[in-house]
Short mmCIF file of C-alpha atoms in Angstrom, two decimals:
data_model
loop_
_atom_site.label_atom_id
_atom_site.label_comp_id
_atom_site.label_asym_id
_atom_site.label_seq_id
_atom_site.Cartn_x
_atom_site.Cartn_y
_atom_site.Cartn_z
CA UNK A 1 136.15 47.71 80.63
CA UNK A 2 139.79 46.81 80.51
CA UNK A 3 140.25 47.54 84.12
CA UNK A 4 138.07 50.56 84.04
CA UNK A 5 135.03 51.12 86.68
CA UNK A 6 132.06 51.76 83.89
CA UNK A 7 128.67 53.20 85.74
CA UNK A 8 125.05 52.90 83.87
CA UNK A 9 124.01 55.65 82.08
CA UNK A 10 127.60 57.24 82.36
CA UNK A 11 130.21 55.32 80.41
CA UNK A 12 133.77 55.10 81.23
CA UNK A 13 135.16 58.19 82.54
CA UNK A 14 138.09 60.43 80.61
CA UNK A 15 141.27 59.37 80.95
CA UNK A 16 142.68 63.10 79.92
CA UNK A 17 140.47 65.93 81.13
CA UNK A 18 140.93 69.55 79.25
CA UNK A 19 138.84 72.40 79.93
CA UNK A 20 136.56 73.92 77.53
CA UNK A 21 137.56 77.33 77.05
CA UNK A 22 134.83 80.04 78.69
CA UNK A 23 133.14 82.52 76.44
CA UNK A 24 133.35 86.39 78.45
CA UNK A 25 130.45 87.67 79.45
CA UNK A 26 131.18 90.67 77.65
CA UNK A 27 131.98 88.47 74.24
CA UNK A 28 128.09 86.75 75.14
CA UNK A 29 126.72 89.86 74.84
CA UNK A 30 128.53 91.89 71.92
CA UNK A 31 127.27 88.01 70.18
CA UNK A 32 123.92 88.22 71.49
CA UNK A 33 122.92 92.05 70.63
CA UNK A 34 124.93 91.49 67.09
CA UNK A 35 127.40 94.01 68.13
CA UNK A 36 130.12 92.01 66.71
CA UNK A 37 128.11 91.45 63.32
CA UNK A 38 127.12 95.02 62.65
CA UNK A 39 130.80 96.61 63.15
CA UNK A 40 132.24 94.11 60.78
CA UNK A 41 129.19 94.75 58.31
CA UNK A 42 130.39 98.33 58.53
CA UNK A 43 133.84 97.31 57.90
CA UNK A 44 133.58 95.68 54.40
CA UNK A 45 132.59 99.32 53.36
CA UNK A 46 135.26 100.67 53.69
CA UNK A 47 137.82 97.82 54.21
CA UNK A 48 139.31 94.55 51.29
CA UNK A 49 139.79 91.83 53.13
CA UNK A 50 142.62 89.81 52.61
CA UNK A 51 143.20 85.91 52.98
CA UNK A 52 145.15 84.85 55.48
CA UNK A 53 146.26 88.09 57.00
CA UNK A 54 145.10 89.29 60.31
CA UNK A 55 142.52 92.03 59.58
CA UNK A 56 141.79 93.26 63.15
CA UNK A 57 144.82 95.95 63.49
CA UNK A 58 144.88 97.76 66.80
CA UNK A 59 143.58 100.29 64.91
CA UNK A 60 140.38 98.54 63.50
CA UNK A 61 140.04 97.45 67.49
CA UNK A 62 140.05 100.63 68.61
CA UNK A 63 137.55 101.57 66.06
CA UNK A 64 135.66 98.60 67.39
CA UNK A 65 135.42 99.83 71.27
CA UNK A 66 134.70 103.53 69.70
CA UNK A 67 131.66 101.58 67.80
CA UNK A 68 129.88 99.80 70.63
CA UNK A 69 130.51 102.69 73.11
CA UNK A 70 127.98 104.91 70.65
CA UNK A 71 125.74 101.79 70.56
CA UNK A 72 125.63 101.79 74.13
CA UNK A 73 124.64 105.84 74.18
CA UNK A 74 121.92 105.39 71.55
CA UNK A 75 120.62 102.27 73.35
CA UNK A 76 121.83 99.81 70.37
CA UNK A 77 123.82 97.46 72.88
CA UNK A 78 121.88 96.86 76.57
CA UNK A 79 124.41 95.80 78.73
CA UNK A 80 122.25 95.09 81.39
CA UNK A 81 120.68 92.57 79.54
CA UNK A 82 123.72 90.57 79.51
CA UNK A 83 125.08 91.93 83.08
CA UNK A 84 122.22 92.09 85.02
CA UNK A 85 118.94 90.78 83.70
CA UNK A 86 116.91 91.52 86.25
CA UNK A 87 117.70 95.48 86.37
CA UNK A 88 115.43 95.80 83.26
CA UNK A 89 112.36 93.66 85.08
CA UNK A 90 112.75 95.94 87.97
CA UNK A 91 112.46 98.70 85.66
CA UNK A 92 109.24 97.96 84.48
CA UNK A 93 108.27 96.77 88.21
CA UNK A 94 109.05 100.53 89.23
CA UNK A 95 107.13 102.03 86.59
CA UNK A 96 103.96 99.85 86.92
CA UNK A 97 104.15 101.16 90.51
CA UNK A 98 104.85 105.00 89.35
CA UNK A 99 107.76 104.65 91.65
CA UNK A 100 109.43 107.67 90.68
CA UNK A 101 112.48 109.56 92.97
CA UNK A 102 115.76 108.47 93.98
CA UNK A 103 114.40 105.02 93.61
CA UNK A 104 115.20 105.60 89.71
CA UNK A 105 117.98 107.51 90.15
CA UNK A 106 119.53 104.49 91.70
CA UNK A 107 118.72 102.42 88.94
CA UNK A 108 119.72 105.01 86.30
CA UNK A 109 123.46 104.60 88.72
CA UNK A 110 123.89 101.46 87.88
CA UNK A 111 123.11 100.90 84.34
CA UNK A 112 126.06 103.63 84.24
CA UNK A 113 128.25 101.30 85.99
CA UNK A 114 127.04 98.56 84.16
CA UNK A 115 128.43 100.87 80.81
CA UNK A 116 131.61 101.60 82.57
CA UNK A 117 131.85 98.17 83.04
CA UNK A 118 132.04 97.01 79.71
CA UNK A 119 134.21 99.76 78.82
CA UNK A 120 136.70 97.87 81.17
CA UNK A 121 136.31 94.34 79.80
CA UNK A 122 136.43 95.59 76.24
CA UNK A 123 140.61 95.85 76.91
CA UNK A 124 140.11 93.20 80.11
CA UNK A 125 139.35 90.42 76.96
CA UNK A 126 140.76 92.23 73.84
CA UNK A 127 142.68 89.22 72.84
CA UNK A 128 139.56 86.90 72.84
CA UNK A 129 137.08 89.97 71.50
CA UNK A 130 140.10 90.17 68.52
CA UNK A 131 139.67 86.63 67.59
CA UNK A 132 135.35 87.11 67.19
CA UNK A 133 135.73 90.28 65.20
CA UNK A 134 138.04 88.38 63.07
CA UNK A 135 135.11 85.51 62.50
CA UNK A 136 132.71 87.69 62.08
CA UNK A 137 134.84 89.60 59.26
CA UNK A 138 135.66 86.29 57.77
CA UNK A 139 132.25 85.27 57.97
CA UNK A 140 131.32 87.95 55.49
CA UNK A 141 133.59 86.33 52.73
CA UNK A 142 134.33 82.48 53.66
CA UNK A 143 131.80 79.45 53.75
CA UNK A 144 131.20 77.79 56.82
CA UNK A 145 133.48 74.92 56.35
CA UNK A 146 136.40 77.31 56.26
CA UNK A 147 135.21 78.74 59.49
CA UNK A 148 134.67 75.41 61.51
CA UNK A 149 138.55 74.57 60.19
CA UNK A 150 139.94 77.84 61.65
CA UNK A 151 137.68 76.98 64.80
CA UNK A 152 138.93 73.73 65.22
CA UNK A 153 142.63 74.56 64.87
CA UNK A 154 141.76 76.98 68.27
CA UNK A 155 140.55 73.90 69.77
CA UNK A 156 142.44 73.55 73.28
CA UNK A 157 140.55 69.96 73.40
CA UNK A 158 141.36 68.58 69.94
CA UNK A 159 144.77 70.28 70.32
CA UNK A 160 145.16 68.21 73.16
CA UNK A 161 143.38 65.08 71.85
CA UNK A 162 146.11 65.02 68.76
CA UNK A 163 148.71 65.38 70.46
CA UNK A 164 147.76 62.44 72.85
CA UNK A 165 147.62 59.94 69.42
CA UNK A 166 151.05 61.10 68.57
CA UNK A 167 152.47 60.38 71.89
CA UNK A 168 152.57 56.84 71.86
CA UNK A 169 153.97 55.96 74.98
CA UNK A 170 151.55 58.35 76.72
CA UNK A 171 148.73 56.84 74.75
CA UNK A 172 149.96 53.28 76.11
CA UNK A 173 149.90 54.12 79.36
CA UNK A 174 147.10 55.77 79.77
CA UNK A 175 145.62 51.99 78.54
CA UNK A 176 147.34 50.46 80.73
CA UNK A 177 145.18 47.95 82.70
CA UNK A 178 145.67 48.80 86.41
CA UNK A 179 148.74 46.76 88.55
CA UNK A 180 146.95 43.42 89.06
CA UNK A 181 143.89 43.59 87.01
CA UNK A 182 142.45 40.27 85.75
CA UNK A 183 139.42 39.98 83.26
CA UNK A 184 136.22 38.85 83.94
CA UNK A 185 135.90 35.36 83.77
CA UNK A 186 133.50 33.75 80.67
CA UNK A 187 130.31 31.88 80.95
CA UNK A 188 131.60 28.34 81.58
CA UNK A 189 132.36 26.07 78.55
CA UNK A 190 129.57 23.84 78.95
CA UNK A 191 126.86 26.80 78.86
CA UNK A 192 128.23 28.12 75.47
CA UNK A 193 128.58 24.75 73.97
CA UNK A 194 125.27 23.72 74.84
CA UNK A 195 123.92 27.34 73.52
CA UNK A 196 125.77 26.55 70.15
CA UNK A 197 125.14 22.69 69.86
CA UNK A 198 121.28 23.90 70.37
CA UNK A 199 121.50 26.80 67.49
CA UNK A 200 123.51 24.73 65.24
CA UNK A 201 121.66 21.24 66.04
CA UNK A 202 119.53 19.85 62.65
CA UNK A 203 116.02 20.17 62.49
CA UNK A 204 113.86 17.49 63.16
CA UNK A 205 112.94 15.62 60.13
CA UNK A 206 110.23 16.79 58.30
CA UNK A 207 110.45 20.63 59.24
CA UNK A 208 112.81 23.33 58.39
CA UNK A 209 115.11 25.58 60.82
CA UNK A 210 112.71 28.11 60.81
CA UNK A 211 109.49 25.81 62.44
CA UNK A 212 107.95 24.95 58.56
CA UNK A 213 107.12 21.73 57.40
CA UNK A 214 108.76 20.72 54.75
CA UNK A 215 107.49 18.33 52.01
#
């Protein structure tokens, strides 16, 4: 396709590759267990929100980390659910076997360090934990139309894609048919005209195009 190698079942390749941005693990999992959702149900409470200003302050983050530390505690947000999936199935593997001892000692170690963990990554990935609080604020107040607009403007992929269109000699280039590229030759002459002369040819007399007789 214009000088491009085009495989079955795959299409022709990207000419311009951009990297999806990667969700956090700790931003999967403050989604998942509807950490994000509850603190910013808690926040129209007590909070206005205003278009089109920021409404996650440093302050409102740090209220944020101080609210899914005591959801860890209480056993609202699992981290190891997230973190390490299988720590929970050994769990119950442990306890089916009334293993009891240092054996779940260790265990209890590491869901510790699994807390302390998150604790870390909530200021590793503040900027990108910011920017979900904010939707799930907005989300309270604005239809989803409005949401999927602010989305899109974030879009390092459409970003790019736009401004690809508005670079025209980029765009050309990119097009560009490879240094001696020739198209495919067509079927030869003959071949089509004798498939057209055949589709266009009149019916024999005393029937129609379509195979009927006709009076």
């Amino acid at each position: 396709a214009h000088g491009r190698v085009v495989r079955d079942g795959g299409g022709i390749e990207a000419d311009v590759k951009v990297a999806a941005q990667e969700v956090s693990i700790i931003e999967l999992l403050l989604t998942q267990q509807g950490t994000l959702f509850d603190f910013a149900t808690e926040w129209t409470k007590t909070n206005s929100y205003k278009p089109g200003a920021k409404q996650v302050t440093d302050a409102v983050y740090a209220d944020f980390k101080r609210f899914a530390q005591d959801e860890m505690r209480s056993g609202g947000l699992r981290p190891e659910a997230v973190y390490a999936p299988q720590l929970a199935n050994l769990e119950k593997s442990f306890v089916a076997a009334k293993i009891k001892g240092p054996a779940l000692q260790q265990l209890k170690g590491v869901r510790e360090s699994l807390q302390s963990e998150v604790r870390l990554d909530l200021d590793r990935h503040s900027a990108d934990l910011k920017q979900a609080l904010e939707d799930a604020i907005a989300s309270r107040y604005l239809p989803e139309s409005e949401l999927l607009r602010g989305a899109l403007s974030r879009d390092v992929q459409l970003k790019e894609a736009v401004a690809l269109m508005k670079d025209r000699k980029r765009y050309d280039s990119i097009l560009r048919p490879p240094a001696g590229y020739a198209p495919a030759l067509a079927e030869k002459r003959e071949a089509m005209d004798v498939t057209v002369s055949v589709g266009l040819a009149n019916p024999p007399a005393g029937t129609s195009s379509q195979g009927s007789a006709t009076p």
